[in-house]
Amino acid sequence: MKAAVIYWSGTGNTEQMVMAVANGVGAELYTVSEFTGDIQAYDKIAFGCPAMGDEVLEESEFEPFFASIEGNLAGKQAALFGSYDWGDGEWMRQWADHVKADGAVLLHGEGLIANNTPTDADLEKCSALLMD
């Protein structure tokens, strides 16, 4: 199984989650600006992005990247995660709906969110995010 974790992090909270996700399955790790590969080459993909502004994905790097690969998600196993500071996780629910509409199989429910700095329990959940 070939797995990738592709993410954007502003404060480091989502990056902490990234490390736990990648270590859980030995996935290849990329920031959105570093990823130049082909999504089709991966069996499982975890995407990490915090909520920004009015509970949306980060708009300058992550959202354009994600929009560019959405057409290649059909049949892929995908996991979503990120941190947030306020709100109720609406950004994650909307993101999960997009991924499912793109034809991906969403692993472990609707996505994993952590309020600000992830706790040890959050990180434990992250390490299992790409597990079967």
Coordinates of N, CA and C in Angstrom, one line a residue, residues 6-127:
I6 N -0.7 14.9 2.6 CA -0.5 16.2 1.9 C -1.2 17.3 2.8
Y7 N -0.5 18.3 3.1 CA -1.0 19.2 4.1 C -0.6 20.7 4.0
W8 N -1.3 21.6 4.7 CA -0.9 22.9 4.9 C -1.1 23.2 6.4
S9 N -0.1 23.9 7.0 CA -0.3 24.3 8.4 C 0.2 25.7 8.6
G10 N -0.5 26.5 9.3 CA -0.1 27.9 9.6 C 0.5 28.1 10.9
T11 N -0.1 27.5 12.0 CA 0.4 27.7 13.3 C 1.2 26.5 13.9
G12 N 1.2 25.4 13.1 CA 1.9 24.2 13.6 C 1.0 23.2 14.2
N13 N -0.2 23.5 14.5 CA -1.2 22.6 15.1 C -1.5 21.4 14.1
T14 N -1.8 21.8 12.9 CA -2.1 20.7 11.9 C -0.8 20.0 11.6
E15 N 0.3 20.6 11.6 CA 1.6 19.9 11.4 C 1.8 18.8 12.4
Q16 N 1.5 19.1 13.7 CA 1.6 18.1 14.7 C 0.8 16.9 14.4
M17 N -0.4 17.1 13.9 CA -1.3 16.0 13.5 C -0.7 15.3 12.3
V18 N -0.1 16.0 11.4 CA 0.5 15.4 10.2 C 1.5 14.3 10.6
M19 N 2.4 14.7 11.5 CA 3.4 13.8 11.9 C 2.9 12.5 12.5
A20 N 1.8 12.6 13.2 CA 1.2 11.4 13.8 C 0.5 10.6 12.7
V21 N -0.1 11.2 11.7 CA -0.8 10.5 10.6 C 0.3 9.7 9.8
A22 N 1.3 10.4 9.4 CA 2.4 9.9 8.6 C 3.1 8.7 9.3
N23 N 3.4 8.9 10.6 CA 4.1 7.9 11.3 C 3.3 6.6 11.5
G24 N 2.0 6.8 11.5 CA 1.1 5.7 11.8 C 1.2 4.6 10.7
V25 N 1.5 5.0 9.5 CA 1.5 4.0 8.4 C 2.8 4.1 7.5
G26 N 3.7 5.0 7.9 CA 4.9 5.2 7.1 C 4.6 5.9 5.8
A27 N 3.7 6.8 5.8 CA 3.3 7.5 4.5 C 4.3 8.5 4.1
E28 N 4.3 8.8 2.8 CA 5.1 9.9 2.3 C 4.5 11.2 2.7
L29 N 5.3 12.2 3.0 CA 4.8 13.4 3.6 C 5.1 14.6 2.7
Y30 N 4.1 15.4 2.4 CA 4.3 16.6 1.6 C 3.5 17.8 2.0
T31 N 4.1 19.0 2.0 CA 3.3 20.2 2.1 C 2.6 20.3 0.7
V32 N 1.6 21.1 0.6 CA 0.9 21.3 -0.7 C 1.9 21.9 -1.7
S33 N 2.8 22.8 -1.2 CA 3.7 23.4 -2.2 C 4.8 22.5 -2.6
E34 N 5.1 21.4 -1.9 CA 6.1 20.4 -2.3 C 5.6 19.3 -3.2
F35 N 4.3 19.1 -3.1 CA 3.7 17.9 -3.9 C 3.7 18.2 -5.4
T36 N 4.4 17.4 -6.1 CA 4.4 17.5 -7.6 C 4.1 16.1 -8.2
G37 N 3.7 15.2 -7.4 CA 3.4 13.8 -7.8 C 2.0 13.7 -8.5
D38 N 1.7 12.4 -8.6 CA 0.4 12.1 -9.2 C -0.5 11.4 -8.1
I39 N -1.6 12.0 -7.8 CA -2.5 11.4 -6.8 C -2.9 10.0 -7.2
Q40 N -2.9 9.7 -8.4 CA -3.3 8.3 -8.9 C -2.3 7.3 -8.4
A41 N -1.1 7.7 -8.1 CA 0.0 6.7 -7.6 C -0.2 6.2 -6.2
Y42 N -1.2 6.8 -5.5 CA -1.4 6.4 -4.1 C -2.6 5.7 -3.9
D43 N -2.6 4.7 -3.0 CA -3.7 3.9 -2.6 C -4.6 4.7 -1.5
K44 N -3.9 5.3 -0.6 CA -4.5 6.1 0.4 C -3.9 7.4 0.5
I45 N -4.7 8.4 0.8 CA -4.2 9.8 0.8 C -4.9 10.5 2.0
A46 N -4.1 11.1 2.9 CA -4.6 11.9 4.0 C -4.4 13.4 3.6
F47 N -5.4 14.2 3.8 CA -5.2 15.6 3.5 C -5.4 16.4 4.8
G48 N -4.5 17.3 5.1 CA -4.6 18.0 6.4 C -4.6 19.5 6.1
C49 N -5.6 20.2 6.7 CA -5.7 21.7 6.5 C -6.6 22.2 7.7
P50 N -6.1 23.3 8.3 CA -6.9 23.9 9.4 C -8.0 24.7 8.8
A51 N -9.0 25.0 9.7 CA -10.0 25.9 9.3 C -9.4 27.3 9.3
M52 N -9.8 28.1 8.4 CA -9.3 29.5 8.3 C -10.5 30.4 8.2
G53 N -10.3 31.6 8.6 CA -11.4 32.7 8.5 C -12.7 32.2 8.9
D54 N -13.7 32.2 8.0 CA -15.1 31.9 8.3 C -15.3 30.4 8.0
E55 N -14.4 29.6 8.7 CA -14.5 28.1 8.6 C -14.4 27.6 7.1
V56 N -13.3 27.9 6.5 CA -13.0 27.5 5.1 C -11.6 26.9 5.1
L57 N -11.3 26.2 4.0 CA -9.9 25.7 3.8 C -9.0 26.9 3.5
E58 N -7.7 26.8 3.8 CA -6.8 27.8 3.5 C -6.8 28.1 2.0
E59 N -7.0 29.4 1.7 CA -7.4 29.8 0.3 C -6.3 30.1 -0.6
S60 N -5.0 30.4 -0.2 CA -4.0 30.8 -1.1 C -3.2 29.6 -1.7
E61 N -3.0 28.5 -0.9 CA -2.3 27.4 -1.3 C -3.1 26.1 -1.3
F62 N -3.7 25.8 -0.2 CA -4.4 24.5 -0.1 C -5.6 24.3 -0.9
E63 N -6.5 25.3 -0.9 CA -7.8 25.2 -1.6 C -7.5 25.1 -3.1
P64 N -6.6 25.9 -3.7 CA -6.4 25.7 -5.2 C -5.7 24.4 -5.5
F65 N -4.8 23.9 -4.6 CA -4.3 22.6 -4.8 C -5.4 21.5 -4.8
F66 N -6.2 21.5 -3.8 CA -7.2 20.5 -3.6 C -8.2 20.6 -4.8
A67 N -8.6 21.8 -5.2 CA -9.5 21.9 -6.4 C -8.8 21.2 -7.6
S68 N -7.5 21.3 -7.7 CA -6.8 20.8 -8.9 C -6.8 19.3 -9.0
I69 N -6.9 18.6 -7.8 CA -6.8 17.1 -7.8 C -8.1 16.5 -7.5
E70 N -9.2 17.2 -7.3 CA -10.5 16.6 -7.0 C -11.0 15.6 -8.0
G71 N -10.7 15.9 -9.3 CA -11.1 15.0 -10.3 C -10.5 13.7 -10.3
N72 N -9.4 13.5 -9.5 CA -8.7 12.3 -9.5 C -8.9 11.5 -8.2
L73 N -10.0 11.8 -7.4 CA -10.2 11.2 -6.2 C -11.2 10.0 -6.2
A74 N -11.9 9.8 -7.3 CA -12.8 8.7 -7.5 C -12.2 7.4 -7.2
G75 N -12.8 6.6 -6.2 CA -12.3 5.3 -5.9 C -11.1 5.3 -4.9
K76 N -10.5 6.5 -4.6 CA -9.4 6.5 -3.7 C -9.9 6.5 -2.2
Q77 N -9.1 5.9 -1.4 CA -9.3 6.0 0.1 C -8.7 7.2 0.6
A78 N -9.5 8.1 1.2 CA -9.0 9.4 1.7 C -9.4 9.6 3.1
A79 N -8.5 10.4 3.8 CA -8.8 10.8 5.2 C -8.6 12.3 5.3
L80 N -9.3 13.0 6.1 CA -9.2 14.4 6.2 C -9.0 14.7 7.7
F81 N -8.2 15.8 7.9 CA -7.9 16.2 9.3 C -7.4 17.6 9.3
G82 N -7.6 18.2 10.5 CA -7.1 19.6 10.7 C -7.5 20.2 12.0
S83 N -6.9 21.3 12.3 CA -7.2 22.0 13.6 C -8.1 23.2 13.3
Y84 N -8.7 23.7 14.4 CA -9.5 24.9 14.3 C -9.5 25.6 15.6
D85 N -9.9 26.9 15.6 CA -9.8 27.7 16.8 C -11.2 28.0 17.3
W86 N -12.2 28.2 16.4 CA -13.5 28.5 16.8 C -14.5 27.9 15.8
G87 N -15.8 27.9 16.1 CA -16.8 27.3 15.2 C -17.1 25.9 15.7
D88 N -17.8 25.2 14.8 CA -18.2 23.9 15.2 C -17.8 22.8 14.2
G89 N -16.8 23.1 13.4 CA -16.3 22.1 12.4 C -17.0 22.1 11.1
E90 N -17.7 23.2 10.8 CA -18.5 23.2 9.5 C -17.5 23.0 8.3
W91 N -16.3 23.6 8.4 CA -15.4 23.4 7.3 C -15.1 22.0 7.0
M92 N -15.0 21.2 8.0 CA -14.7 19.7 7.9 C -15.9 19.0 7.3
R93 N -17.1 19.3 7.7 CA -18.2 18.7 7.2 C -18.4 19.0 5.7
Q94 N -18.2 20.3 5.3 CA -18.3 20.6 3.9 C -17.2 20.0 3.1
W95 N -16.0 19.9 3.6 CA -14.9 19.3 2.9 C -15.2 17.8 2.7
A96 N -15.7 17.1 3.8 CA -16.0 15.7 3.7 C -17.1 15.5 2.6
D97 N -18.1 16.4 2.6 CA -19.1 16.2 1.5 C -18.5 16.3 0.1
H98 N -17.5 17.3 -0.1 CA -16.9 17.4 -1.4 C -16.1 16.1 -1.7
V99 N -15.4 15.6 -0.8 CA -14.6 14.4 -1.1 C -15.5 13.2 -1.4
K100 N -16.6 13.1 -0.7 CA -17.5 12.0 -1.0 C -18.2 12.2 -2.4
A101 N -18.5 13.4 -2.7 CA -19.1 13.8 -4.0 C -18.1 13.5 -5.1
D102 N -16.8 13.6 -4.8 CA -15.8 13.3 -5.8 C -15.6 11.8 -6.0
G103 N -16.3 11.0 -5.3 CA -16.2 9.6 -5.4 C -15.2 8.9 -4.6
A104 N -14.6 9.6 -3.7 CA -13.6 9.0 -2.8 C -14.3 8.2 -1.6
V105 N -13.6 7.2 -1.1 CA -14.1 6.5 0.1 C -13.5 7.2 1.3
L106 N -14.3 7.9 2.1 CA -13.8 8.6 3.2 C -13.5 7.7 4.4
L107 N -12.3 7.6 4.9 CA -11.9 6.7 6.0 C -12.3 7.3 7.3
H108 N -12.7 6.5 8.2 CA -13.0 7.0 9.6 C -14.0 8.1 9.7
G109 N -15.1 8.0 9.1 CA -16.1 9.0 9.3 C -15.9 10.3 8.5
E110 N -16.2 11.4 9.2 CA -16.3 12.7 8.5 C -15.0 13.5 8.6
G111 N -14.0 13.0 9.1 CA -12.7 13.7 9.3 C -12.4 13.9 10.7
L112 N -11.2 14.2 11.0 CA -10.7 14.3 12.4 C -10.3 15.8 12.6
I113 N -10.9 16.4 13.6 CA -10.5 17.8 14.0 C -10.0 17.9 15.4
A114 N -9.1 18.9 15.6 CA -8.6 19.1 16.9 C -8.8 20.6 17.2
N115 N -9.2 21.0 18.4 CA -9.4 22.4 18.8 C -8.0 22.9 19.2
N116 N -7.5 23.8 18.4 CA -6.2 24.4 18.6 C -5.1 23.3 18.7
T117 N -4.3 23.3 19.7 CA -3.2 22.3 19.8 C -3.8 20.9 20.1
P118 N -3.4 19.9 19.2 CA -4.0 18.6 19.4 C -3.5 18.0 20.7
T119 N -4.4 17.3 21.4 CA -4.1 16.6 22.6 C -3.5 15.2 22.3
D120 N -3.0 14.6 23.3 CA -2.4 13.2 23.1 C -3.5 12.3 22.5
A121 N -4.7 12.4 22.9 CA -5.8 11.6 22.4 C -6.1 11.9 20.9
D122 N -6.0 13.2 20.5 CA -6.1 13.6 19.1 C -5.0 12.9 18.3
L123 N -3.8 13.0 18.8 CA -2.6 12.5 18.1 C -2.7 11.0 18.0
E124 N -3.3 10.3 19.0 CA -3.5 8.9 18.9 C -4.4 8.5 17.8
K125 N -5.5 9.3 17.7 CA -6.5 9.1 16.6 C -5.8 9.3 15.2
C126 N -5.0 10.3 15.2 CA -4.3 10.7 13.9 C -3.4 9.5 13.5
S127 N -2.7 8.9 14.4 CA -1.8 7.8 14.0 C -2.6 6.6 13.4

